[in-house]
Amino acid sequence: ILNVEQSPQSLHVQEGDSTNFTCSFPSSNFYALHWYRWETAKSPEALFVMTLNGDEKKKGRISATLNTKEGYSYLYIKGSQPEDSATYLCASLSGGSYIPTFGRGTSLIVHP
Amino acid sequence: DGGITQSPKYLFRKEGQNVTLSCEQNLNHDAMYWYRQDPGQGLRLIYYSQIVNDFQKGDIAEGYSVSREKKESFPLTVTSAQKNPTAFYLCASSTGNNEQFFGPGTRLTVL
């Protein structure tokens, strides 16, 4: 079983603050890294699918980076808004099985 | 309107009974998955199927069974052998890059 760790476990920020979280994963036999956003009472939805070392992806105010050699990915949110409040999950996939292993998530609450 | 449906949303079961959770997708995805979530835990994989008539155990398959007779359907049976079945269950399907598309989930409570 791959060990995927996310930090922090939870985060409270004020509207307008920028924030970031970390996902750590085993770097050996890396295949892909996924980020998902899971809002309360909804299904998790994919934010980014990342495969290449040095990848940077952006969607609006949210961006992510990937370092496959050292086994970490950062998710950044610029100018947080209350609607960004959600749990952010990362999932690592290794070559061979290609089955995602999820971290426990980072719960973000943005206060107006 | 493509997507994944799970039913029921809430399910109550008496101890010792088997119960089946439904998962249907009309996304034409080959692969489907069942996850379980407990408080403070990540999503843990129960079973997955990459093609019709084939499925594999995930990390916590004990006490569960599945079938994949049709591409669209991947029902999960929680048997009486599952020691702690109360949890939130998520079904997903995936495209070729393994991006997961999730259903709305079923919350199972054993009374």
Short mmCIF file of C-alpha atoms in Angstrom, two decimals:
data_model
loop_
_atom_site.label_atom_id
_atom_site.label_comp_id
_atom_site.label_asym_id
_atom_site.label_seq_id
_atom_site.Cartn_x
_atom_site.Cartn_y
_atom_site.Cartn_z
CA ILE A 1 0.00 0.00 0.00
CA LEU A 2 1.35 3.40 -0.95
CA ASN A 3 1.55 5.94 1.81
CA VAL A 4 0.01 9.24 0.75
CA GLU A 5 0.17 11.98 3.36
CA GLN A 6 -1.56 15.34 3.29
CA SER A 7 -0.90 18.34 5.49
CA PRO A 8 -2.28 20.19 7.21
CA GLN A 9 -5.30 18.12 8.22
CA SER A 10 -7.43 21.26 8.46
CA LEU A 11 -7.03 24.92 7.81
CA HIS A 12 -9.07 28.01 8.64
CA VAL A 13 -8.34 31.18 6.67
CA GLN A 14 -9.97 34.54 6.13
CA GLU A 15 -11.51 35.55 2.84
CA GLY A 16 -8.82 37.00 0.61
CA ASP A 17 -5.95 35.03 2.17
CA SER A 18 -3.81 32.85 -0.04
CA THR A 19 -3.10 29.36 1.18
CA ASN A 20 -1.37 26.14 0.22
CA PHE A 21 -1.38 22.48 1.20
CA THR A 22 0.97 19.59 0.66
CA CYS A 23 0.59 16.06 -0.63
CA SER A 24 3.50 13.64 -0.12
CA PHE A 25 3.70 10.33 -1.93
CA PRO A 26 6.25 7.59 -2.63
CA SER A 27 8.38 8.70 -5.56
CA SER A 28 9.35 5.24 -6.79
CA ASN A 29 7.45 3.92 -9.81
CA PHE A 30 5.38 7.12 -10.02
CA TYR A 31 2.62 7.27 -12.61
CA ALA A 32 0.27 10.16 -11.78
CA LEU A 33 -0.97 12.47 -9.05
CA HIS A 34 -4.57 13.64 -8.85
CA TRP A 35 -6.14 16.49 -6.86
CA TYR A 36 -9.85 16.45 -6.03
CA ARG A 37 -12.15 18.95 -4.35
CA TRP A 38 -14.91 17.56 -2.16
CA GLU A 39 -17.55 20.06 -1.12
CA THR A 40 -20.07 19.22 1.59
CA ALA A 41 -23.10 17.31 0.29
CA LYS A 42 -21.51 16.90 -3.14
CA SER A 43 -19.34 14.30 -4.86
CA PRO A 44 -15.57 14.74 -5.09
CA GLU A 45 -14.55 16.35 -8.38
CA ALA A 46 -11.19 16.27 -10.08
CA LEU A 47 -9.17 19.47 -10.11
CA PHE A 48 -5.93 18.32 -11.69
CA VAL A 49 -4.34 15.22 -13.17
CA MET A 50 -0.56 15.58 -13.12
CA THR A 51 1.98 13.23 -14.59
CA LEU A 52 5.26 15.01 -15.37
CA ASN A 53 7.93 16.16 -12.97
CA GLY A 54 7.83 19.94 -12.81
CA ASP A 55 4.21 20.06 -14.00
CA GLU A 56 2.32 23.17 -13.04
CA LYS A 57 -1.42 23.33 -13.59
CA LYS A 58 -3.85 26.18 -13.03
CA LYS A 59 -7.62 26.53 -12.89
CA GLY A 60 -8.75 30.02 -12.00
CA ARG A 61 -7.32 30.92 -8.59
CA ILE A 62 -6.18 27.36 -7.88
CA SER A 63 -2.87 25.97 -9.05
CA ALA A 64 -0.75 22.91 -8.35
CA THR A 65 2.86 21.87 -8.75
CA LEU A 66 4.44 18.45 -8.89
CA ASN A 67 7.86 17.13 -7.89
CA THR A 68 8.03 13.42 -8.70
CA LYS A 69 11.70 13.04 -7.73
CA GLU A 70 11.13 14.04 -4.13
CA GLY A 71 7.51 12.89 -3.98
CA TYR A 72 5.41 15.96 -3.24
CA SER A 73 2.78 18.19 -4.75
CA TYR A 74 1.55 21.58 -3.59
CA LEU A 75 -1.93 22.99 -4.11
CA TYR A 76 -2.21 26.78 -3.95
CA ILE A 77 -5.34 28.89 -3.65
CA LYS A 78 -4.91 32.59 -4.30
CA GLY A 79 -7.32 35.00 -2.65
CA SER A 80 -9.48 32.36 -0.94
CA GLN A 81 -13.25 32.76 -1.14
CA PRO A 82 -15.93 31.14 1.07
CA GLU A 83 -16.93 28.95 -1.88
CA ASP A 84 -13.43 27.40 -1.78
CA SER A 85 -14.37 25.77 1.52
CA ALA A 86 -14.07 22.04 0.92
CA THR A 87 -11.91 19.02 1.58
CA TYR A 88 -9.04 18.73 -0.87
CA LEU A 89 -7.91 15.18 -1.60
CA CYS A 90 -4.84 14.01 -3.40
CA ALA A 91 -4.38 10.55 -4.86
CA SER A 92 -1.19 8.93 -6.06
CA LEU A 93 -1.00 6.28 -8.76
CA SER A 94 1.98 4.03 -9.34
CA GLY A 95 3.01 2.18 -12.45
CA GLY A 96 1.83 -1.40 -12.49
CA SER A 97 -1.53 -1.09 -10.76
CA TYR A 98 -2.61 2.42 -11.85
CA ILE A 99 -5.09 2.39 -8.98
CA PRO A 100 -5.33 5.61 -6.94
CA THR A 101 -4.33 5.67 -3.30
CA PHE A 102 -5.90 8.62 -1.50
CA GLY A 103 -4.59 10.76 1.28
CA ARG A 104 -6.82 11.75 4.20
CA GLY A 105 -7.45 15.18 2.77
CA THR A 106 -7.06 18.77 3.92
CA SER A 107 -10.23 20.44 5.14
CA LEU A 108 -10.27 24.12 4.22
CA ILE A 109 -12.70 26.59 5.77
CA VAL A 110 -12.70 30.14 4.44
CA HIS A 111 -14.33 32.65 6.76
CA PRO A 112 -16.08 35.69 5.24
CA ASP B 1 -26.98 14.04 -18.66
CA GLY B 2 -24.03 11.72 -17.99
CA GLY B 3 -23.00 10.70 -14.54
CA ILE B 4 -22.92 8.16 -11.78
CA THR B 5 -25.87 7.33 -9.59
CA GLN B 6 -25.85 5.53 -6.29
CA SER B 7 -28.85 4.34 -4.39
CA PRO B 8 -30.08 4.58 -1.80
CA LYS B 9 -28.62 7.72 -0.24
CA TYR B 10 -29.18 6.40 3.28
CA LEU B 11 -29.43 2.76 4.25
CA PHE B 12 -30.13 1.14 7.57
CA ARG B 13 -29.39 -2.49 8.18
CA LYS B 14 -29.84 -4.81 11.09
CA GLU B 15 -26.76 -6.61 12.29
CA GLY B 16 -26.35 -9.95 10.53
CA GLN B 17 -28.10 -8.94 7.31
CA ASN B 18 -26.53 -8.63 3.90
CA VAL B 19 -27.25 -5.45 1.97
CA THR B 20 -26.54 -4.39 -1.62
CA LEU B 21 -25.55 -0.88 -2.67
CA SER B 22 -26.30 0.13 -6.23
CA CYS B 23 -23.95 1.99 -8.57
CA GLU B 24 -24.79 2.84 -12.17
CA GLN B 25 -22.89 4.95 -14.71
CA ASN B 26 -23.75 6.16 -18.20
CA LEU B 27 -20.33 7.62 -18.96
CA ASN B 28 -19.26 4.56 -20.96
CA HIS B 29 -16.27 4.11 -18.64
CA ASP B 30 -14.61 0.71 -18.52
CA ALA B 31 -13.32 0.94 -14.94
CA MET B 32 -15.40 1.21 -11.79
CA TYR B 33 -14.45 1.36 -8.11
CA TRP B 34 -15.90 1.15 -4.61
CA TYR B 35 -14.42 3.19 -1.76
CA ARG B 36 -15.24 3.43 1.88
CA GLN B 37 -14.77 6.53 4.01
CA ASP B 38 -14.67 6.60 7.80
CA PRO B 39 -14.26 9.74 9.92
CA GLY B 40 -10.66 10.95 9.87
CA GLN B 41 -9.68 8.48 7.17
CA GLY B 42 -9.02 8.84 3.49
CA LEU B 43 -10.94 6.95 0.85
CA ARG B 44 -10.04 3.29 1.08
CA LEU B 45 -10.47 1.00 -1.90
CA ILE B 46 -12.77 -2.00 -1.44
CA TYR B 47 -13.01 -3.48 -4.95
CA TYR B 48 -12.40 -2.35 -8.49
CA SER B 49 -13.27 -3.59 -11.93
CA GLN B 50 -11.39 -2.65 -15.08
CA ILE B 51 -13.62 -4.52 -17.48
CA VAL B 52 -16.94 -6.35 -17.56
CA ASN B 53 -16.93 -9.76 -15.87
CA ASP B 54 -13.66 -9.03 -14.08
CA PHE B 55 -12.94 -7.43 -10.71
CA GLN B 56 -10.12 -7.26 -8.21
CA LYS B 57 -9.88 -6.90 -4.44
CA GLY B 58 -8.77 -3.57 -3.08
CA ASP B 59 -7.16 -2.88 0.28
CA ILE B 60 -10.17 -3.73 2.46
CA ALA B 61 -12.20 -6.33 0.54
CA GLU B 62 -12.96 -8.65 3.46
CA GLY B 63 -16.70 -8.87 4.14
CA TYR B 64 -17.65 -7.37 0.77
CA SER B 65 -18.54 -8.83 -2.62
CA VAL B 66 -19.17 -7.31 -6.06
CA SER B 67 -20.30 -8.27 -9.53
CA ARG B 68 -19.75 -6.67 -12.93
CA GLU B 69 -22.20 -8.28 -15.33
CA LYS B 70 -22.81 -5.06 -17.27
CA LYS B 71 -20.50 -2.17 -18.11
CA GLU B 72 -22.93 0.30 -16.55
CA SER B 73 -23.41 -1.43 -13.21
CA PHE B 74 -21.14 -2.36 -10.30
CA PRO B 75 -23.19 -3.31 -7.22
CA LEU B 76 -21.52 -3.82 -3.86
CA THR B 77 -22.83 -6.30 -1.30
CA VAL B 78 -21.94 -5.74 2.32
CA THR B 79 -22.16 -9.13 3.95
CA SER B 80 -22.70 -10.08 7.55
CA ALA B 81 -19.00 -11.01 7.65
CA GLN B 82 -18.03 -7.33 7.50
CA LYS B 83 -17.26 -6.53 11.13
CA ASN B 84 -17.74 -2.78 11.03
CA PRO B 85 -19.93 -1.89 8.06
CA THR B 86 -21.23 1.51 9.23
CA ALA B 87 -19.55 3.99 6.88
CA PHE B 88 -19.97 6.22 3.85
CA TYR B 89 -19.57 4.35 0.55
CA LEU B 90 -18.52 6.04 -2.69
CA CYS B 91 -18.64 4.52 -6.14
CA ALA B 92 -16.50 5.89 -8.98
CA SER B 93 -15.68 5.22 -12.59
CA SER B 94 -12.68 6.32 -14.57
CA THR B 95 -11.41 7.27 -17.97
CA GLY B 96 -8.17 6.16 -19.58
CA ASN B 97 -6.08 8.51 -17.41
CA ASN B 98 -7.71 7.04 -14.28
CA GLU B 99 -9.33 10.35 -13.29
CA GLN B 100 -12.11 9.33 -10.91
CA PHE B 101 -15.72 10.38 -11.45
CA PHE B 102 -17.65 9.90 -8.24
CA GLY B 103 -21.26 9.19 -7.39
CA PRO B 104 -23.09 10.95 -4.55
CA GLY B 105 -22.45 8.17 -2.04
CA THR B 106 -24.49 5.92 0.24
CA ARG B 107 -24.37 6.24 4.01
CA LEU B 108 -24.85 2.82 5.58
CA THR B 109 -25.76 2.49 9.23
CA VAL B 110 -25.94 -0.84 11.00
CA LEU B 111 -28.42 -0.84 13.86
#
